[in-house]
Amino acid sequence: MSVFLSEEQQAVFETSHEFGAEKIAPFARAWEQAGEIPKSLWPELAALGLGGVYVSEDHGGSGLSRLDGVLVFEALAMACPSVAAFLSIHNMCGGMIDRFGDESAKAQWLPRACSMETVFSYCLTEPGSGSDAAALKTRAVRGDAGYTLTGNKAFISGGGYSDAYIVMCRTDENISAMIVEDGTVGLSFGGLEDKMGWRAQPTRAVQLDGCLVPHTNLLGEEGRGFAYAMAGLDGGRLNIAACALGGAQAALNATLKYMGERQAFGQTIDRFQALQFRLADMEVKLQTARVFLRHAAALLDAGAVEATKFCAMAKLYVTDVCFDVANDCLQLHGGYGYLADYGIEKIVRDLRVHQILEGTNEIMRVIIARQMVAAT
């Protein structure tokens, strides 16, 4: 791994991994059973600079690159993909404010985001507009006192838990981005979703019934929200892929340990050549996924024309490969893999959604193919 990283980047990975191993991994199952990540965790992560990974140092952030970011989230996801993914969503929001907000908005929101005094969630998906995000119906009407928001958002990680929400909404015929704080009159939440995976982070519908927010809560320019959302999703797709990679790597590490201890027919099962071949195939898959992901992150950092296509390709390839690896690891554990005590079934459940969110992998194929055709 270190051959591709500078000393500073290796330190970023190791620091994140050590934190996850000490502060997250021992409690991941309990948090899943409770259905909530304790809020006391976030200031500890913020103290490491992980509350504002993509926020400039001028506003309290770490000012890290996208390549640095995928290292952070891969390392943390080795402890728990659900926790790492939730942190990545908060950081996507912080990065959007830093990139698109005016100086007043940055001063208002970013210090609290970086300290994680204010935890952010992202509200794009609606009951009738998932993959077709541009068809969203939530509306913001401008008035003298501010914007009045009406609509419903679905599948929101942190719904009813987070302190503020970046909400994509329609202003006239265009889409804008608004920041809605928890406690705003007219803001409410649906019931807790009972999910297959990511059970440690609460997911609810976010309902906006005449929510009045100040004009200053408009993020960037009115009517530019869809462009902001799509730009944010490039980085979000890398982060979700990184979380899948960390989870799959943790599953493979656990499987190697298990196979070195499990006896069958007079020897440990890691001595059977057929099973060794499966281990080799999984190692190749994860290493190629890692190189591909880091390459896509480097392209996004460089502002390359093809960055969006490569982010889509990395999200598609890495999340598919990593789910397959985790599922194979469960198989190699036999019946024990199906038991919660061994931790593999949780990883399989957590990673399944990575093939769906931040744009389904079917939509990733659409993005890739369209860019290929446009280039001819």
mmCIF file of C-alpha atoms in Angstrom:
data_model
loop_
_atom_site.group_PDB
_atom_site.id
_atom_site.type_symbol
_atom_site.label_atom_id
_atom_site.label_comp_id
_atom_site.label_asym_id
_atom_site.label_seq_id
_atom_site.Cartn_x
_atom_site.Cartn_y
_atom_site.Cartn_z
ATOM 1 C CA MET A 1 0.000 0.000 0.000
ATOM 2 C CA SER A 2 2.662 2.496 1.022
ATOM 3 C CA VAL A 3 4.358 2.422 -2.398
ATOM 4 C CA PHE A 4 1.548 4.670 -3.731
ATOM 5 C CA LEU A 5 1.516 7.087 -0.799
ATOM 6 C CA SER A 6 3.682 9.860 0.569
ATOM 7 C CA GLU A 7 4.781 9.700 4.199
ATOM 8 C CA GLU A 8 2.104 12.256 5.069
ATOM 9 C CA GLN A 9 -0.596 10.231 3.353
ATOM 10 C CA GLN A 10 0.559 7.048 5.048
ATOM 11 C CA ALA A 11 0.282 8.880 8.364
ATOM 12 C CA VAL A 12 -3.270 9.990 7.500
ATOM 13 C CA PHE A 13 -4.236 6.380 6.815
ATOM 14 C CA GLU A 14 -2.564 4.991 9.920
ATOM 15 C CA THR A 15 -3.997 7.639 12.239
ATOM 16 C CA SER A 16 -7.513 7.014 10.926
ATOM 17 C CA HIS A 17 -7.060 3.253 11.138
ATOM 18 C CA GLU A 18 -5.776 3.390 14.705
ATOM 19 C CA PHE A 19 -8.662 5.595 15.782
ATOM 20 C CA GLY A 20 -11.163 3.247 14.191
ATOM 21 C CA ALA A 21 -9.604 0.171 15.766
ATOM 22 C CA GLU A 22 -9.670 1.740 19.242
ATOM 23 C CA LYS A 23 -12.763 3.971 19.265
ATOM 24 C CA ILE A 24 -15.176 2.416 16.741
ATOM 25 C CA ALA A 25 -14.605 -1.295 16.064
ATOM 26 C CA PRO A 26 -15.155 -2.533 19.658
ATOM 27 C CA PHE A 27 -18.547 -0.806 19.799
ATOM 28 C CA ALA A 28 -19.828 -1.217 16.230
ATOM 29 C CA ARG A 29 -22.198 -4.091 16.997
ATOM 30 C CA ALA A 30 -23.636 -2.334 20.051
ATOM 31 C CA TRP A 31 -24.227 0.859 18.049
ATOM 32 C CA GLU A 32 -25.930 -1.168 15.347
ATOM 33 C CA GLN A 33 -28.220 -2.768 17.912
ATOM 34 C CA ALA A 34 -28.973 0.641 19.433
ATOM 35 C CA GLY A 35 -29.625 2.098 15.972
ATOM 36 C CA GLU A 36 -27.580 5.207 16.713
ATOM 37 C CA ILE A 37 -23.983 6.388 16.783
ATOM 38 C CA PRO A 38 -23.267 8.225 20.044
ATOM 39 C CA LYS A 39 -22.778 11.922 19.379
ATOM 40 C CA SER A 40 -19.807 11.909 21.737
ATOM 41 C CA LEU A 41 -17.812 10.209 18.952
ATOM 42 C CA TRP A 42 -17.911 13.184 16.604
ATOM 43 C CA PRO A 43 -15.823 15.676 18.646
ATOM 44 C CA GLU A 44 -13.130 13.010 18.959
ATOM 45 C CA LEU A 45 -13.015 12.605 15.188
ATOM 46 C CA ALA A 46 -13.101 16.380 14.771
ATOM 47 C CA ALA A 47 -10.062 16.655 17.056
ATOM 48 C CA LEU A 48 -8.166 14.647 14.415
ATOM 49 C CA GLY A 49 -9.262 17.092 11.727
ATOM 50 C CA LEU A 50 -11.824 14.676 10.271
ATOM 51 C CA GLY A 51 -14.857 16.923 10.700
ATOM 52 C CA GLY A 52 -13.712 19.163 7.845
ATOM 53 C CA VAL A 53 -11.624 16.927 5.614
ATOM 54 C CA TYR A 54 -12.252 19.035 2.485
ATOM 55 C CA VAL A 55 -12.665 22.402 4.204
ATOM 56 C CA SER A 56 -9.848 24.936 3.863
ATOM 57 C CA GLU A 57 -7.625 25.566 6.851
ATOM 58 C CA ASP A 58 -8.797 29.198 6.883
ATOM 59 C CA HIS A 59 -12.195 28.002 8.086
ATOM 60 C CA GLY A 60 -11.011 25.367 10.541
ATOM 61 C CA GLY A 61 -10.737 22.437 8.148
ATOM 62 C CA SER A 62 -7.916 20.099 7.214
ATOM 63 C CA GLY A 63 -7.791 21.095 3.540
ATOM 64 C CA LEU A 64 -7.089 17.536 2.445
ATOM 65 C CA SER A 65 -7.243 16.272 -1.114
ATOM 66 C CA ARG A 66 -9.732 13.762 -2.483
ATOM 67 C CA LEU A 67 -6.959 11.190 -2.474
ATOM 68 C CA ASP A 68 -6.344 11.896 1.207
ATOM 69 C CA GLY A 69 -10.070 11.555 1.798
ATOM 70 C CA VAL A 70 -10.369 8.079 0.315
ATOM 71 C CA LEU A 71 -7.542 7.004 2.629
ATOM 72 C CA VAL A 72 -9.411 8.350 5.651
ATOM 73 C CA PHE A 73 -12.679 6.622 4.797
ATOM 74 C CA GLU A 74 -11.110 3.334 3.772
ATOM 75 C CA ALA A 75 -9.251 3.217 7.091
ATOM 76 C CA LEU A 76 -12.295 4.115 9.211
ATOM 77 C CA ALA A 77 -14.528 1.681 7.323
ATOM 78 C CA MET A 78 -12.250 -1.155 8.371
ATOM 79 C CA ALA A 79 -13.758 -0.530 11.813
ATOM 80 C CA CYS A 80 -17.359 0.051 10.656
ATOM 81 C CA PRO A 81 -18.554 0.969 7.139
ATOM 82 C CA SER A 82 -21.749 2.514 8.519
ATOM 83 C CA VAL A 83 -19.937 4.984 10.785
ATOM 84 C CA ALA A 84 -17.369 5.865 8.132
ATOM 85 C CA ALA A 85 -20.065 6.436 5.511
ATOM 86 C CA PHE A 86 -22.035 8.737 7.807
ATOM 87 C CA LEU A 87 -18.912 10.803 8.429
ATOM 88 C CA SER A 88 -18.305 10.949 4.681
ATOM 89 C CA ILE A 89 -21.778 12.459 4.146
ATOM 90 C CA HIS A 90 -21.083 15.154 6.748
ATOM 91 C CA ASN A 91 -17.797 15.919 5.002
ATOM 92 C CA MET A 92 -19.457 16.062 1.589
ATOM 93 C CA CYS A 93 -21.732 18.775 2.996
ATOM 94 C CA GLY A 94 -18.818 20.682 4.508
ATOM 95 C CA GLY A 95 -16.938 20.478 1.228
ATOM 96 C CA MET A 96 -19.937 21.876 -0.652
ATOM 97 C CA ILE A 97 -20.220 24.836 1.713
ATOM 98 C CA ASP A 98 -16.495 25.538 1.424
ATOM 99 C CA ARG A 99 -16.563 25.312 -2.365
ATOM 100 C CA PHE A 100 -19.827 27.079 -3.197
ATOM 101 C CA GLY A 101 -20.770 29.225 -0.209
ATOM 102 C CA ASP A 102 -19.961 32.919 0.041
ATOM 103 C CA GLU A 103 -17.682 34.218 2.769
ATOM 104 C CA SER A 104 -20.581 34.910 5.090
ATOM 105 C CA ALA A 105 -21.913 31.347 4.769
ATOM 106 C CA LYS A 106 -18.449 29.891 5.297
ATOM 107 C CA ALA A 107 -17.948 31.939 8.446
ATOM 108 C CA GLN A 108 -21.385 30.970 9.733
ATOM 109 C CA TRP A 109 -21.331 27.216 9.102
ATOM 110 C CA LEU A 110 -17.851 25.850 8.603
ATOM 111 C CA PRO A 111 -16.265 26.302 12.044
ATOM 112 C CA ARG A 112 -19.178 24.418 13.617
ATOM 113 C CA ALA A 113 -19.082 21.761 10.906
ATOM 114 C CA CYS A 114 -15.337 21.207 11.367
ATOM 115 C CA SER A 115 -15.688 20.890 15.138
ATOM 116 C CA MET A 116 -18.763 18.693 14.516
ATOM 117 C CA GLU A 117 -20.740 20.824 16.903
ATOM 118 C CA THR A 118 -23.061 20.901 13.887
ATOM 119 C CA VAL A 119 -23.473 17.538 12.146
ATOM 120 C CA PHE A 120 -24.739 17.827 8.574
ATOM 121 C CA SER A 121 -26.935 15.583 6.453
ATOM 122 C CA TYR A 122 -27.626 15.793 2.727
ATOM 123 C CA CYS A 123 -31.176 15.839 1.310
ATOM 124 C CA LEU A 124 -31.510 15.165 -2.412
ATOM 125 C CA THR A 125 -33.575 11.978 -2.880
ATOM 126 C CA GLU A 126 -37.367 12.161 -2.836
ATOM 127 C CA PRO A 127 -40.042 9.438 -2.848
ATOM 128 C CA GLY A 128 -40.608 9.978 -6.584
ATOM 129 C CA SER A 129 -37.129 11.036 -7.677
ATOM 130 C CA GLY A 130 -34.229 8.760 -6.852
ATOM 131 C CA SER A 131 -32.033 8.189 -9.888
ATOM 132 C CA ASP A 132 -33.873 11.006 -11.701
ATOM 133 C CA ALA A 133 -32.703 13.615 -9.221
ATOM 134 C CA ALA A 134 -33.531 16.526 -11.547
ATOM 135 C CA ALA A 135 -37.238 15.645 -11.192
ATOM 136 C CA LEU A 136 -37.345 16.630 -7.521
ATOM 137 C CA LYS A 137 -40.449 18.517 -6.398
ATOM 138 C CA THR A 138 -39.503 20.105 -3.074
ATOM 139 C CA ARG A 139 -40.053 23.816 -3.579
ATOM 140 C CA ALA A 140 -38.659 26.984 -2.024
ATOM 141 C CA VAL A 141 -40.627 30.204 -2.439
ATOM 142 C CA ARG A 142 -38.765 33.446 -1.877
ATOM 143 C CA GLY A 143 -40.423 36.060 0.324
ATOM 144 C CA ASP A 144 -39.432 39.144 2.277
ATOM 145 C CA ALA A 145 -38.554 37.129 5.396
ATOM 146 C CA GLY A 146 -36.703 34.325 3.608
ATOM 147 C CA TYR A 147 -37.463 31.142 1.689
ATOM 148 C CA THR A 148 -40.432 28.917 2.516
ATOM 149 C CA LEU A 149 -39.707 25.241 1.806
ATOM 150 C CA THR A 150 -42.336 22.581 1.180
ATOM 151 C CA GLY A 151 -41.739 18.961 0.194
ATOM 152 C CA ASN A 152 -40.509 15.553 1.298
ATOM 153 C CA LYS A 153 -37.093 13.893 1.181
ATOM 154 C CA ALA A 154 -36.597 10.134 1.463
ATOM 155 C CA PHE A 155 -33.880 7.800 2.766
ATOM 156 C CA ILE A 156 -31.990 10.568 4.553
ATOM 157 C CA SER A 157 -29.038 9.351 6.611
ATOM 158 C CA GLY A 158 -29.158 11.276 9.871
ATOM 159 C CA GLY A 159 -32.782 12.318 9.486
ATOM 160 C CA GLY A 160 -33.913 13.462 12.940
ATOM 161 C CA TYR A 161 -30.356 13.017 14.250
ATOM 162 C CA SER A 162 -28.290 15.667 12.474
ATOM 163 C CA ASP A 163 -28.131 19.332 13.392
ATOM 164 C CA ALA A 164 -28.492 20.785 9.883
ATOM 165 C CA TYR A 165 -29.527 19.635 6.418
ATOM 166 C CA ILE A 166 -28.455 20.727 2.954
ATOM 167 C CA VAL A 167 -31.737 20.512 1.067
ATOM 168 C CA MET A 168 -32.019 20.509 -2.714
ATOM 169 C CA CYS A 169 -35.201 22.310 -3.733
ATOM 170 C CA ARG A 170 -36.805 23.971 -6.714
ATOM 171 C CA THR A 171 -36.781 27.769 -6.955
ATOM 172 C CA ASP A 172 -38.885 28.674 -9.996
ATOM 173 C CA GLU A 173 -37.832 26.056 -12.565
ATOM 174 C CA ASN A 174 -34.265 25.692 -11.361
ATOM 175 C CA ILE A 175 -32.823 23.855 -8.371
ATOM 176 C CA SER A 176 -31.168 25.592 -5.435
ATOM 177 C CA ALA A 177 -29.468 24.403 -2.257
ATOM 178 C CA MET A 178 -30.706 25.555 1.155
ATOM 179 C CA ILE A 179 -29.413 24.931 4.657
ATOM 180 C CA VAL A 180 -32.173 24.018 7.105
ATOM 181 C CA GLU A 181 -31.319 23.810 10.795
ATOM 182 C CA ASP A 182 -32.837 21.278 13.144
ATOM 183 C CA GLY A 183 -35.633 22.880 15.142
ATOM 184 C CA THR A 184 -36.867 25.010 12.243
ATOM 185 C CA VAL A 185 -40.645 25.361 12.443
ATOM 186 C CA GLY A 186 -42.243 23.053 9.865
ATOM 187 C CA LEU A 187 -39.337 20.586 9.812
ATOM 188 C CA SER A 188 -40.305 17.071 10.874
ATOM 189 C CA PHE A 189 -39.228 13.494 10.296
ATOM 190 C CA GLY A 190 -40.761 10.168 9.389
ATOM 191 C CA GLY A 191 -40.394 6.991 11.379
ATOM 192 C CA LEU A 192 -37.068 5.221 11.722
ATOM 193 C CA GLU A 193 -36.456 3.064 8.641
ATOM 194 C CA ASP A 194 -35.835 -0.615 9.376
ATOM 195 C CA LYS A 195 -32.903 -1.332 7.071
ATOM 196 C CA MET A 196 -30.859 -4.330 5.959
ATOM 197 C CA GLY A 197 -27.569 -2.610 6.739
ATOM 198 C CA TRP A 198 -26.166 0.736 7.895
ATOM 199 C CA ARG A 199 -28.277 0.165 10.994
ATOM 200 C CA ALA A 200 -25.997 2.213 13.260
ATOM 201 C CA GLN A 201 -26.964 5.417 11.479
ATOM 202 C CA PRO A 202 -30.629 6.443 11.721
ATOM 203 C CA THR A 203 -32.445 6.919 8.418
ATOM 204 C CA ARG A 204 -35.737 8.792 8.156
ATOM 205 C CA ALA A 205 -37.797 10.820 5.728
ATOM 206 C CA VAL A 206 -37.312 14.568 6.086
ATOM 207 C CA GLN A 207 -40.552 16.518 5.793
ATOM 208 C CA LEU A 208 -40.708 20.240 5.088
ATOM 209 C CA ASP A 209 -44.080 21.866 5.705
ATOM 210 C CA GLY A 210 -43.708 25.585 5.154
ATOM 211 C CA CYS A 211 -40.207 25.774 6.672
ATOM 212 C CA LEU A 212 -39.043 29.364 6.715
ATOM 213 C CA VAL A 213 -35.282 29.811 6.408
ATOM 214 C CA PRO A 214 -33.371 33.102 6.111
ATOM 215 C CA HIS A 215 -32.141 34.328 2.741
ATOM 216 C CA THR A 216 -28.614 33.794 4.056
ATOM 217 C CA ASN A 217 -29.281 30.027 4.223
ATOM 218 C CA LEU A 218 -29.223 29.852 0.429
ATOM 219 C CA LEU A 219 -26.001 28.033 -0.478
ATOM 220 C CA GLY A 220 -24.201 29.771 -3.316
ATOM 221 C CA GLU A 221 -26.287 31.161 -6.158
ATOM 222 C CA GLU A 222 -29.997 30.623 -6.618
ATOM 223 C CA GLY A 223 -30.653 28.115 -9.395
ATOM 224 C CA ARG A 224 -27.187 26.529 -9.233
ATOM 225 C CA GLY A 225 -28.043 23.794 -6.742
ATOM 226 C CA PHE A 226 -28.191 20.916 -9.214
ATOM 227 C CA ALA A 227 -24.680 21.675 -10.436
ATOM 228 C CA TYR A 228 -23.519 21.812 -6.815
ATOM 229 C CA ALA A 229 -25.212 18.495 -6.076
ATOM 230 C CA MET A 230 -23.615 16.758 -9.047
ATOM 231 C CA ALA A 231 -20.188 18.169 -8.183
ATOM 232 C CA GLY A 232 -20.618 16.970 -4.604
ATOM 233 C CA LEU A 233 -21.589 13.516 -5.821
ATOM 234 C CA ASP A 234 -18.278 13.018 -7.660
ATOM 235 C CA GLY A 235 -16.469 13.125 -4.339
ATOM 236 C CA GLY A 236 -19.304 11.328 -2.554
ATOM 237 C CA ARG A 237 -18.987 8.402 -4.955
ATOM 238 C CA LEU A 238 -15.287 8.102 -4.214
ATOM 239 C CA ASN A 239 -15.966 8.129 -0.477
ATOM 240 C CA ILE A 240 -18.670 5.467 -0.685
ATOM 241 C CA ALA A 241 -16.329 3.316 -2.750
ATOM 242 C CA ALA A 242 -13.600 3.850 -0.142
ATOM 243 C CA CYS A 243 -15.967 2.752 2.630
ATOM 244 C CA ALA A 244 -16.791 -0.384 0.650
ATOM 245 C CA LEU A 245 -13.089 -1.063 0.212
ATOM 246 C CA GLY A 246 -12.366 -0.702 3.919
ATOM 247 C CA GLY A 247 -15.220 -3.022 4.832
ATOM 248 C CA ALA A 248 -14.158 -5.671 2.332
ATOM 249 C CA GLN A 249 -10.539 -5.457 3.499
ATOM 250 C CA ALA A 250 -11.655 -5.983 7.086
ATOM 251 C CA ALA A 251 -13.668 -9.014 5.979
ATOM 252 C CA LEU A 252 -10.684 -10.489 4.159
ATOM 253 C CA ASN A 253 -8.381 -9.868 7.135
ATOM 254 C CA ALA A 254 -10.840 -11.635 9.430
ATOM 255 C CA THR A 255 -11.184 -14.502 6.968
ATOM 256 C CA LEU A 256 -7.417 -15.071 6.794
ATOM 257 C CA LYS A 257 -7.292 -15.235 10.575
ATOM 258 C CA TYR A 258 -10.257 -17.589 10.766
ATOM 259 C CA MET A 259 -8.893 -19.923 8.086
ATOM 260 C CA GLY A 260 -5.554 -20.120 9.874
ATOM 261 C CA GLU A 261 -7.347 -21.392 12.983
ATOM 262 C CA ARG A 262 -10.194 -23.518 11.594
ATOM 263 C CA GLN A 263 -9.311 -27.224 11.347
ATOM 264 C CA ALA A 264 -10.773 -29.673 8.838
ATOM 265 C CA PHE A 265 -9.513 -33.068 7.756
ATOM 266 C CA GLY A 266 -6.427 -32.775 9.941
ATOM 267 C CA GLN A 267 -5.192 -29.342 8.850
ATOM 268 C CA THR A 268 -6.155 -25.689 8.914
ATOM 269 C CA ILE A 269 -8.364 -24.806 5.990
ATOM 270 C CA ASP A 270 -5.937 -22.194 4.670
ATOM 271 C CA ARG A 271 -3.804 -25.175 3.514
ATOM 272 C CA PHE A 272 -6.360 -26.354 0.952
ATOM 273 C CA GLN A 273 -5.298 -25.192 -2.492
ATOM 274 C CA ALA A 274 -8.845 -24.622 -3.728
ATOM 275 C CA LEU A 275 -9.442 -22.190 -0.873
ATOM 276 C CA GLN A 276 -6.037 -20.559 -1.353
ATOM 277 C CA PHE A 277 -7.038 -19.779 -4.943
ATOM 278 C CA ARG A 278 -10.151 -18.031 -3.646
ATOM 279 C CA LEU A 279 -8.034 -15.983 -1.254
ATOM 280 C CA ALA A 280 -5.717 -15.026 -4.106
ATOM 281 C CA ASP A 281 -8.633 -13.923 -6.282
ATOM 282 C CA MET A 282 -10.008 -11.738 -3.491
ATOM 283 C CA GLU A 283 -6.623 -10.126 -2.896
ATOM 284 C CA VAL A 284 -6.300 -9.295 -6.594
ATOM 285 C CA LYS A 285 -9.800 -7.793 -6.628
ATOM 286 C CA LEU A 286 -9.139 -5.544 -3.644
ATOM 287 C CA GLN A 287 -5.732 -4.376 -4.822
ATOM 288 C CA THR A 288 -7.027 -3.493 -8.295
ATOM 289 C CA ALA A 289 -10.015 -1.728 -6.736
ATOM 290 C CA ARG A 290 -7.665 0.252 -4.488
ATOM 291 C CA VAL A 291 -5.442 1.384 -7.363
ATOM 292 C CA PHE A 292 -8.449 2.307 -9.511
ATOM 293 C CA LEU A 293 -10.081 4.276 -6.689
ATOM 294 C CA ARG A 294 -6.930 6.242 -5.926
ATOM 295 C CA HIS A 295 -6.419 6.982 -9.605
ATOM 296 C CA ALA A 296 -9.955 8.383 -9.870
ATOM 297 C CA ALA A 297 -9.380 10.491 -6.747
ATOM 298 C CA ALA A 298 -6.166 11.884 -8.223
ATOM 299 C CA LEU A 299 -8.016 12.830 -11.412
ATOM 300 C CA LEU A 300 -10.681 14.664 -9.405
ATOM 301 C CA ASP A 301 -7.961 16.503 -7.466
ATOM 302 C CA ALA A 302 -6.359 17.512 -10.756
ATOM 303 C CA GLY A 303 -9.648 18.791 -12.185
ATOM 304 C CA ALA A 304 -9.313 16.435 -15.133
ATOM 305 C CA VAL A 305 -12.002 16.581 -17.823
ATOM 306 C CA GLU A 306 -12.671 12.863 -17.435
ATOM 307 C CA ALA A 307 -12.867 12.988 -13.620
ATOM 308 C CA THR A 308 -16.661 12.534 -13.455
ATOM 309 C CA LYS A 309 -16.466 9.450 -15.665
ATOM 310 C CA PHE A 310 -13.671 7.951 -13.581
ATOM 311 C CA CYS A 311 -15.507 8.669 -10.325
ATOM 312 C CA ALA A 312 -18.522 6.830 -11.745
ATOM 313 C CA MET A 313 -16.337 3.954 -12.924
ATOM 314 C CA ALA A 314 -14.602 3.687 -9.565
ATOM 315 C CA LYS A 315 -17.894 3.728 -7.690
ATOM 316 C CA LEU A 316 -19.328 1.033 -9.963
ATOM 317 C CA TYR A 317 -16.295 -1.238 -9.954
ATOM 318 C CA VAL A 318 -15.184 -0.879 -6.351
ATOM 319 C CA THR A 319 -18.597 -1.300 -4.747
ATOM 320 C CA ASP A 320 -19.440 -4.337 -6.893
ATOM 321 C CA VAL A 321 -16.083 -6.006 -6.288
ATOM 322 C CA CYS A 322 -16.073 -5.286 -2.562
ATOM 323 C CA PHE A 323 -19.558 -6.663 -1.996
ATOM 324 C CA ASP A 324 -18.519 -9.833 -3.834
ATOM 325 C CA VAL A 325 -15.389 -10.156 -1.708
ATOM 326 C CA ALA A 326 -17.306 -9.673 1.542
ATOM 327 C CA ASN A 327 -19.891 -12.229 0.442
ATOM 328 C CA ASP A 328 -17.131 -14.720 -0.446
ATOM 329 C CA CYS A 329 -15.576 -14.137 2.967
ATOM 330 C CA LEU A 330 -18.879 -15.069 4.575
ATOM 331 C CA GLN A 331 -18.909 -18.277 2.510
ATOM 332 C CA LEU A 332 -15.392 -19.186 3.615
ATOM 333 C CA HIS A 333 -16.476 -18.834 7.239
ATOM 334 C CA GLY A 334 -19.147 -21.470 6.608
ATOM 335 C CA GLY A 335 -21.974 -21.431 9.122
ATOM 336 C CA TYR A 336 -19.978 -19.181 11.434
ATOM 337 C CA GLY A 337 -20.073 -16.425 8.833
ATOM 338 C CA TYR A 338 -23.821 -16.283 9.234
ATOM 339 C CA LEU A 339 -23.507 -15.547 12.949
ATOM 340 C CA ALA A 340 -23.331 -11.958 14.178
ATOM 341 C CA ASP A 341 -20.485 -12.746 16.596
ATOM 342 C CA TYR A 342 -18.008 -13.101 13.725
ATOM 343 C CA GLY A 343 -18.788 -9.699 12.216
ATOM 344 C CA ILE A 344 -18.800 -10.813 8.581
ATOM 345 C CA GLU A 345 -22.567 -10.806 8.073
ATOM 346 C CA LYS A 346 -22.687 -7.176 9.248
ATOM 347 C CA ILE A 347 -20.116 -6.165 6.648
ATOM 348 C CA VAL A 348 -22.077 -7.946 3.912
ATOM 349 C CA ARG A 349 -25.277 -6.161 4.969
ATOM 350 C CA ASP A 350 -23.549 -2.786 5.249
ATOM 351 C CA LEU A 351 -21.840 -2.996 1.852
ATOM 352 C CA ARG A 352 -24.922 -3.970 -0.113
ATOM 353 C CA VAL A 353 -26.308 -0.425 -0.100
ATOM 354 C CA HIS A 354 -23.075 0.979 -1.536
ATOM 355 C CA GLN A 355 -24.155 -0.418 -4.910
ATOM 356 C CA ILE A 356 -27.335 1.680 -4.674
ATOM 357 C CA LEU A 357 -26.676 5.074 -3.088
ATOM 358 C CA GLU A 358 -24.821 8.085 -4.508
ATOM 359 C CA GLY A 359 -26.364 6.943 -7.795
ATOM 360 C CA THR A 360 -27.140 3.285 -8.443
ATOM 361 C CA ASN A 361 -24.535 1.271 -10.284
ATOM 362 C CA GLU A 362 -26.930 1.131 -13.232
ATOM 363 C CA ILE A 363 -26.843 4.942 -13.350
ATOM 364 C CA MET A 364 -23.040 4.804 -13.154
ATOM 365 C CA ARG A 365 -23.124 2.811 -16.391
ATOM 366 C CA VAL A 366 -25.320 5.477 -17.977
ATOM 367 C CA ILE A 367 -22.859 8.220 -16.964
ATOM 368 C CA ILE A 368 -19.876 6.255 -18.255
ATOM 369 C CA ALA A 369 -21.485 5.332 -21.564
ATOM 370 C CA ARG A 370 -22.764 8.858 -22.251
ATOM 371 C CA GLN A 371 -19.320 10.322 -21.733
ATOM 372 C CA MET A 372 -17.796 7.674 -23.978
ATOM 373 C CA VAL A 373 -20.286 8.427 -26.746
ATOM 374 C CA ALA A 374 -19.869 12.185 -26.348
ATOM 375 C CA ALA A 375 -16.111 11.824 -26.767
ATOM 376 C CA THR A 376 -16.383 10.100 -30.160
#
